[in-house]
């Protein structure tokens, strides 16, 4: 009986101790440990490959972008029209071919040319007869067998025959100078065939208003840009322009506005401006589309940064201000305009600050994560 009571007391003591420990643990209010977020530090390997740029103050340059196209320089275009009627053969050139000055482009078999050749023979024969008649009259006049009136008539006939031969020779020369009855269509200049409106065995007429061939020297070309009414006041004679094309997206052609056509096209309501560009490598082709950026400097300073340093996210522009590899800050900025590799800023950064100028988007993502 004594053993039983002792065992009961021991059991009750153990249960009480367990409950005491349990309540004690619940009353301490112990909280779970949460790991602190690790701060981003730019790795040295990445630091060696990125570019650190400096925010600068520079002259503000306004820019507008116009649409345009490449065109031939009309001052260097030769349009070849038929001077005689007939059938053309011997055409061996195509549009896009390069031809040299004096090169034969085709042959027109023409009855008119045969008539010019006949006129030449007749004029030469008449001159010979007039010369013989003059010589005979002069001889007879010396012997008293011909009057002065006869001598004057013979001299006049000879002069007229000379004049007629000169006229016929000039007409034949204007029409190619061939005495075989053929008119040789030759290129008057060296350049590219940009239009070809005839084919072999085609019958043509001299009164046709369409040219047979159009030749252009493409060593310099025109860029014709369209200016809308709202931009007319922003465009001036002599303004610098940067021109890009779809064919050469990484290449910028530079020039100046050298002519403003001060009329609006009645169809699309735009005014045209012209830029003359050198084209020694023939990279620019007629009818290419072009993007024309007209730049106009203002008399005030603005904050400017490289365009590659700019990040656009959630309708806001940002740059990464670099203090050290453990202190890189995402900074919102207000953009005024962008011109090529330079962006103008109105607020957000100050001249002299360092910003990350390459791989900025990659680092921006790491900072956000």
Short mmCIF file of C-alpha atoms in Angstrom, two decimals:
data_model
loop_
_atom_site.label_atom_id
_atom_site.label_comp_id
_atom_site.label_asym_id
_atom_site.label_seq_id
_atom_site.Cartn_x
_atom_site.Cartn_y
_atom_site.Cartn_z
CA UNK A 1 0.00 0.00 0.00
CA UNK A 2 2.85 2.31 0.77
CA UNK A 3 4.50 1.50 -2.59
CA UNK A 4 1.31 2.38 -4.47
CA UNK A 5 1.01 5.84 -2.84
CA UNK A 6 4.64 6.60 -3.51
CA UNK A 7 4.25 5.67 -7.18
CA UNK A 8 1.16 7.85 -7.53
CA UNK A 9 2.95 10.86 -6.05
CA UNK A 10 5.89 10.37 -8.43
CA UNK A 11 3.61 10.16 -11.42
CA UNK A 12 1.71 13.29 -10.42
CA UNK A 13 4.98 15.15 -9.93
CA UNK A 14 6.16 14.16 -13.41
CA UNK A 15 2.93 15.31 -15.02
CA UNK A 16 3.06 18.62 -13.17
CA UNK A 17 6.64 19.21 -14.21
CA UNK A 18 5.75 18.52 -17.84
CA UNK A 19 2.83 20.96 -17.77
CA UNK A 20 4.99 23.61 -16.13
CA UNK A 21 7.62 23.32 -18.82
CA UNK A 22 4.94 23.42 -21.53
CA UNK A 23 3.31 26.61 -20.17
CA UNK A 24 6.70 28.17 -19.64
CA UNK A 25 7.62 27.57 -23.28
CA UNK A 26 4.35 29.04 -24.53
CA UNK A 27 4.75 32.17 -22.42
CA UNK A 28 8.20 33.15 -23.73
CA UNK A 29 6.78 34.34 -27.14
CA UNK A 30 9.81 33.07 -29.17
CA UNK A 31 9.69 34.24 -32.84
CA UNK A 32 11.13 32.37 -35.84
CA UNK A 33 14.39 33.78 -37.30
CA UNK A 34 13.98 35.39 -40.80
CA UNK A 35 17.06 35.71 -43.08
CA UNK A 36 17.82 39.32 -44.11
CA UNK A 37 17.75 40.05 -47.93
CA UNK A 38 21.27 40.10 -49.33
CA UNK A 39 22.35 43.45 -50.83
CA UNK A 40 23.35 43.44 -54.52
CA UNK A 41 27.04 43.91 -55.17
CA UNK A 42 28.32 44.24 -58.73
CA UNK A 43 30.69 41.33 -59.42
CA UNK A 44 34.24 42.27 -60.38
CA UNK A 45 34.01 40.15 -63.51
CA UNK A 46 31.00 42.16 -64.70
CA UNK A 47 32.50 45.46 -63.58
CA UNK A 48 35.41 44.91 -65.97
CA UNK A 49 33.09 44.53 -68.97
CA UNK A 50 30.59 47.37 -68.44
CA UNK A 51 31.04 51.02 -69.35
CA UNK A 52 30.80 53.77 -66.75
CA UNK A 53 29.74 57.12 -68.27
CA UNK A 54 29.58 60.62 -66.85
CA UNK A 55 26.52 62.85 -66.91
CA UNK A 56 27.44 65.99 -68.89
CA UNK A 57 26.07 69.43 -69.66
CA UNK A 58 25.86 70.16 -73.39
CA UNK A 59 24.13 72.41 -75.90
CA UNK A 60 20.51 71.42 -76.44
CA UNK A 61 19.77 70.37 -80.00
CA UNK A 62 16.19 70.10 -81.21
CA UNK A 63 15.48 67.43 -83.79
CA UNK A 64 12.52 66.45 -85.95
CA UNK A 65 12.29 63.32 -88.06
CA UNK A 66 10.88 63.49 -91.59
CA UNK A 67 10.04 60.83 -94.13
CA UNK A 68 11.63 60.99 -97.55
CA UNK A 69 13.09 59.08 -100.46
CA UNK A 70 16.22 58.94 -102.57
CA UNK A 71 15.93 60.50 -106.02
CA UNK A 72 18.22 61.09 -109.00
CA UNK A 73 20.00 64.38 -109.26
CA UNK A 74 18.02 66.00 -112.09
CA UNK A 75 21.06 68.06 -113.06
CA UNK A 76 22.87 64.82 -113.97
CA UNK A 77 20.05 63.03 -115.82
CA UNK A 78 20.02 62.51 -119.59
CA UNK A 79 16.75 61.49 -121.26
CA UNK A 80 17.19 60.12 -124.78
CA UNK A 81 14.33 60.76 -127.25
CA UNK A 82 14.05 59.47 -130.82
CA UNK A 83 14.89 62.09 -133.45
CA UNK A 84 13.63 59.91 -136.32
CA UNK A 85 10.90 57.34 -136.83
CA UNK A 86 11.56 53.71 -137.63
CA UNK A 87 12.17 50.27 -136.14
CA UNK A 88 14.70 49.89 -133.33
CA UNK A 89 16.96 46.84 -132.99
CA UNK A 90 20.25 45.92 -131.38
CA UNK A 91 19.24 46.77 -127.80
CA UNK A 92 21.57 44.97 -125.40
CA UNK A 93 21.30 47.04 -122.22
CA UNK A 94 18.82 46.69 -119.39
CA UNK A 95 17.66 48.96 -116.59
CA UNK A 96 20.41 49.13 -113.98
CA UNK A 97 23.29 48.60 -116.44
CA UNK A 98 26.20 51.02 -116.46
CA UNK A 99 26.95 52.63 -119.83
CA UNK A 100 29.68 54.98 -121.01
CA UNK A 101 29.39 58.19 -123.00
CA UNK A 102 29.15 57.40 -126.75
CA UNK A 103 28.09 53.77 -126.21
CA UNK A 104 25.52 52.54 -128.75
CA UNK A 105 22.27 51.57 -127.01
CA UNK A 106 20.29 50.60 -130.13
CA UNK A 107 19.92 51.09 -133.90
CA UNK A 108 16.87 52.66 -135.58
CA UNK A 109 16.29 51.58 -139.20
CA UNK A 110 14.70 54.71 -140.60
CA UNK A 111 13.49 55.97 -143.97
CA UNK A 112 14.17 59.50 -142.77
CA UNK A 113 17.86 58.66 -142.36
CA UNK A 114 17.92 57.27 -145.89
CA UNK A 115 16.44 60.56 -147.10
CA UNK A 116 19.11 62.56 -145.24
CA UNK A 117 21.80 60.42 -146.90
CA UNK A 118 20.25 61.03 -150.30
CA UNK A 119 20.13 64.77 -149.61
CA UNK A 120 23.86 64.67 -148.82
CA UNK A 121 24.71 62.99 -152.11
CA UNK A 122 22.51 65.45 -154.01
CA UNK A 123 24.09 68.45 -152.26
CA UNK A 124 27.61 67.23 -153.04
CA UNK A 125 26.71 66.66 -156.70
CA UNK A 126 25.10 70.09 -157.01
CA UNK A 127 28.18 71.70 -155.47
CA UNK A 128 30.45 69.99 -157.98
CA UNK A 129 28.26 71.13 -160.90
CA UNK A 130 28.11 74.67 -159.53
CA UNK A 131 31.88 74.71 -159.19
CA UNK A 132 32.41 73.56 -162.79
CA UNK A 133 29.88 76.07 -164.08
CA UNK A 134 31.63 78.86 -162.13
CA UNK A 135 35.03 77.87 -163.48
CA UNK A 136 33.73 77.78 -167.06
CA UNK A 137 31.96 81.12 -166.71
CA UNK A 138 35.08 82.76 -165.26
CA UNK A 139 37.13 81.44 -168.19
CA UNK A 140 34.59 82.66 -170.73
CA UNK A 141 34.41 86.03 -168.99
CA UNK A 142 38.15 86.47 -169.37
CA UNK A 143 37.81 85.83 -173.11
CA UNK A 144 34.85 88.17 -173.41
CA UNK A 145 32.40 85.39 -174.17
CA UNK A 146 30.37 85.78 -170.93
CA UNK A 147 28.90 88.89 -169.41
CA UNK A 148 29.36 90.08 -165.85
CA UNK A 149 25.76 89.13 -165.21
CA UNK A 150 26.48 85.53 -166.16
CA UNK A 151 29.52 85.49 -163.88
CA UNK A 152 27.53 86.83 -160.91
CA UNK A 153 24.82 84.23 -161.49
CA UNK A 154 27.41 81.42 -161.53
CA UNK A 155 29.02 82.69 -158.33
CA UNK A 156 25.61 82.91 -156.62
CA UNK A 157 24.74 79.36 -157.67
CA UNK A 158 28.03 78.10 -156.27
CA UNK A 159 27.50 79.90 -152.95
CA UNK A 160 23.99 78.46 -152.65
CA UNK A 161 25.31 74.96 -153.37
CA UNK A 162 27.93 75.36 -150.61
CA UNK A 163 25.28 76.54 -148.16
CA UNK A 164 22.99 73.63 -149.00
CA UNK A 165 25.80 71.12 -148.47
CA UNK A 166 26.56 72.70 -145.11
CA UNK A 167 22.89 72.48 -144.10
CA UNK A 168 22.48 68.86 -145.20
CA UNK A 169 25.72 67.86 -143.46
CA UNK A 170 24.57 69.53 -140.22
CA UNK A 171 21.17 67.82 -140.33
CA UNK A 172 22.81 64.46 -140.90
CA UNK A 173 25.27 65.08 -138.08
CA UNK A 174 22.45 66.01 -135.70
CA UNK A 175 20.76 62.73 -136.57
CA UNK A 176 23.81 60.59 -135.93
CA UNK A 177 25.83 61.16 -139.09
CA UNK A 178 25.26 57.67 -140.51
CA UNK A 179 24.94 57.41 -144.29
CA UNK A 180 23.71 53.80 -144.20
CA UNK A 181 20.09 54.74 -143.43
CA UNK A 182 20.41 53.82 -139.72
CA UNK A 183 20.18 56.08 -136.68
CA UNK A 184 22.57 55.05 -133.89
CA UNK A 185 21.06 55.65 -130.44
CA UNK A 186 24.07 56.57 -128.27
CA UNK A 187 24.41 57.53 -124.65
CA UNK A 188 25.44 61.20 -124.28
CA UNK A 189 26.83 60.64 -120.74
CA UNK A 190 28.27 57.89 -118.57
CA UNK A 191 25.95 56.50 -115.91
CA UNK A 192 23.29 53.95 -115.08
CA UNK A 193 20.23 53.13 -117.18
CA UNK A 194 17.43 54.04 -114.78
CA UNK A 195 14.63 53.80 -117.36
CA UNK A 196 14.23 51.69 -120.51
CA UNK A 197 11.00 52.12 -122.47
CA UNK A 198 11.79 50.25 -125.70
CA UNK A 199 12.36 46.69 -126.84
CA UNK A 200 13.89 45.17 -129.94
CA UNK A 201 11.81 45.41 -133.16
CA UNK A 202 9.61 48.10 -131.64
CA UNK A 203 8.30 50.74 -134.06
CA UNK A 204 8.86 54.24 -132.71
CA UNK A 205 7.93 57.74 -133.83
CA UNK A 206 9.87 60.95 -133.57
CA UNK A 207 6.87 62.80 -132.07
CA UNK A 208 6.61 60.35 -129.14
CA UNK A 209 6.95 62.21 -125.83
CA UNK A 210 8.30 59.14 -123.99
CA UNK A 211 12.05 58.79 -123.76
CA UNK A 212 13.76 55.67 -125.07
CA UNK A 213 16.31 55.54 -122.25
CA UNK A 214 17.08 57.63 -119.17
CA UNK A 215 20.69 57.72 -117.98
CA UNK A 216 21.80 59.10 -114.63
CA UNK A 217 25.16 59.54 -112.98
CA UNK A 218 24.49 58.39 -109.41
CA UNK A 219 27.73 59.74 -107.93
CA UNK A 220 25.55 62.22 -106.08
CA UNK A 221 21.84 61.92 -105.38
CA UNK A 222 18.98 63.96 -103.96
CA UNK A 223 17.05 63.20 -100.80
CA UNK A 224 13.55 64.67 -100.97
CA UNK A 225 11.95 64.92 -97.51
CA UNK A 226 8.33 65.74 -96.65
CA UNK A 227 7.66 68.54 -94.14
CA UNK A 228 4.18 68.74 -92.61
CA UNK A 229 2.61 72.13 -91.93
CA UNK A 230 3.19 71.84 -88.18
CA UNK A 231 6.95 71.46 -88.74
CA UNK A 232 7.53 74.14 -91.40
CA UNK A 233 8.86 76.65 -88.85
CA UNK A 234 11.38 74.07 -87.57
CA UNK A 235 13.08 73.63 -90.96
CA UNK A 236 15.59 76.13 -92.33
CA UNK A 237 17.95 76.40 -95.28
CA UNK A 238 21.35 75.04 -94.25
CA UNK A 239 20.10 72.91 -91.35
CA UNK A 240 22.18 69.80 -90.67
CA UNK A 241 20.47 66.47 -91.33
CA UNK A 242 21.19 62.82 -90.53
CA UNK A 243 19.76 60.28 -92.98
CA UNK A 244 19.22 56.57 -92.44
CA UNK A 245 17.74 53.92 -94.72
CA UNK A 246 16.24 50.47 -94.26
CA UNK A 247 19.07 48.94 -96.29
CA UNK A 248 21.82 50.35 -94.04
CA UNK A 249 20.30 50.69 -90.53
CA UNK A 250 23.68 51.22 -88.87
CA UNK A 251 24.94 53.79 -91.36
CA UNK A 252 24.21 57.50 -91.05
CA UNK A 253 24.53 59.81 -94.06
CA UNK A 254 25.05 63.48 -93.20
CA UNK A 255 24.22 66.57 -95.24
CA UNK A 256 22.50 69.96 -95.24
CA UNK A 257 19.19 71.25 -96.55
CA UNK A 258 20.15 73.12 -99.72
CA UNK A 259 16.69 73.91 -101.12
CA UNK A 260 13.21 74.45 -99.71
CA UNK A 261 10.28 74.10 -102.11
CA UNK A 262 7.98 76.80 -100.74
CA UNK A 263 4.76 75.23 -101.96
CA UNK A 264 2.56 72.49 -100.51
CA UNK A 265 1.69 69.41 -102.48
CA UNK A 266 -2.10 69.64 -103.05
CA UNK A 267 -2.52 65.90 -102.55
CA UNK A 268 -0.76 65.15 -99.26
CA UNK A 269 -0.34 68.74 -97.96
CA UNK A 270 3.41 68.54 -97.38
CA UNK A 271 6.27 70.83 -98.34
CA UNK A 272 9.42 69.28 -99.74
CA UNK A 273 13.02 70.01 -98.87
CA UNK A 274 16.08 68.77 -100.75
CA UNK A 275 19.42 67.44 -99.56
CA UNK A 276 22.27 66.66 -101.98
CA UNK A 277 24.39 63.68 -100.89
CA UNK A 278 27.63 62.30 -102.35
CA UNK A 279 27.22 58.68 -103.43
CA UNK A 280 30.62 57.55 -104.64
CA UNK A 281 30.01 53.90 -103.67
CA UNK A 282 26.51 53.89 -105.24
CA UNK A 283 25.02 52.70 -101.93
CA UNK A 284 21.97 54.95 -102.28
CA UNK A 285 19.53 53.86 -104.98
CA UNK A 286 16.72 55.94 -106.48
CA UNK A 287 13.31 55.36 -104.83
CA UNK A 288 14.80 54.09 -101.55
CA UNK A 289 12.85 55.23 -98.49
CA UNK A 290 14.80 57.41 -96.08
CA UNK A 291 14.39 58.72 -92.55
CA UNK A 292 15.61 62.31 -92.34
CA UNK A 293 16.43 63.85 -88.94
CA UNK A 294 16.76 67.63 -89.04
CA UNK A 295 18.83 69.09 -86.19
CA UNK A 296 18.62 72.67 -84.98
CA UNK A 297 20.80 73.80 -81.99
CA UNK A 298 19.34 76.07 -79.33
CA UNK A 299 21.13 78.75 -77.33
CA UNK A 300 20.82 76.93 -73.98
CA UNK A 301 22.45 74.08 -72.11
CA UNK A 302 20.89 70.80 -71.04
CA UNK A 303 21.91 67.68 -69.15
CA UNK A 304 22.83 64.91 -71.58
CA UNK A 305 23.65 61.21 -71.24
CA UNK A 306 24.44 58.39 -73.69
CA UNK A 307 21.22 56.88 -75.03
CA UNK A 308 22.43 53.36 -74.16
CA UNK A 309 22.32 54.23 -70.45
CA UNK A 310 18.56 54.84 -70.59
CA UNK A 311 16.09 52.21 -69.31
CA UNK A 312 12.34 52.34 -69.97
CA UNK A 313 10.05 50.41 -67.63
CA UNK A 314 6.45 50.89 -66.51
CA UNK A 315 6.01 54.13 -68.49
CA UNK A 316 9.06 55.70 -66.81
CA UNK A 317 12.68 56.29 -67.85
CA UNK A 318 15.49 55.32 -65.47
CA UNK A 319 19.28 55.39 -65.24
CA UNK A 320 21.60 53.52 -62.88
CA UNK A 321 23.67 55.98 -60.83
CA UNK A 322 26.97 54.36 -59.90
CA UNK A 323 28.69 55.30 -56.61
CA UNK A 324 30.58 52.07 -56.09
CA UNK A 325 30.02 48.42 -56.85
CA UNK A 326 27.93 48.03 -53.70
CA UNK A 327 26.00 51.28 -54.18
CA UNK A 328 24.11 51.39 -57.47
CA UNK A 329 20.84 53.30 -57.43
CA UNK A 330 17.87 53.14 -59.79
CA UNK A 331 17.08 56.78 -60.54
CA UNK A 332 14.03 58.04 -62.52
CA UNK A 333 14.75 60.78 -65.07
CA UNK A 334 12.72 63.11 -67.29
CA UNK A 335 13.65 62.91 -70.98
CA UNK A 336 13.49 65.99 -73.22
CA UNK A 337 14.53 64.39 -76.51
CA UNK A 338 16.84 61.83 -78.04
CA UNK A 339 19.20 62.47 -80.94
CA UNK A 340 21.19 59.47 -82.08
CA UNK A 341 23.52 58.34 -79.29
CA UNK A 342 22.68 61.31 -77.06
CA UNK A 343 19.63 61.83 -74.84
CA UNK A 344 18.75 65.17 -73.25
CA UNK A 345 17.48 65.11 -69.63
CA UNK A 346 15.46 67.80 -67.82
CA UNK A 347 15.54 66.29 -64.29
CA UNK A 348 16.76 63.31 -62.26
CA UNK A 349 20.55 63.48 -62.51
CA UNK A 350 23.23 66.14 -62.25
CA UNK A 351 26.38 66.80 -64.32
CA UNK A 352 29.37 64.90 -62.97
CA UNK A 353 27.44 61.88 -61.68
CA UNK A 354 28.54 58.46 -62.87
CA UNK A 355 26.02 56.19 -64.57
CA UNK A 356 26.21 52.70 -66.03
CA UNK A 357 26.38 53.06 -69.81
CA UNK A 358 26.27 49.42 -70.96
CA UNK A 359 24.36 46.31 -69.92
CA UNK A 360 22.19 48.62 -67.82
CA UNK A 361 19.04 46.54 -68.31
CA UNK A 362 20.77 43.40 -67.00
CA UNK A 363 21.90 45.17 -63.83
CA UNK A 364 18.49 46.85 -63.46
CA UNK A 365 16.83 43.42 -63.39
CA UNK A 366 19.29 42.18 -60.76
CA UNK A 367 18.62 45.20 -58.55
CA UNK A 368 14.86 44.64 -58.78
CA UNK A 369 15.21 40.98 -57.88
#
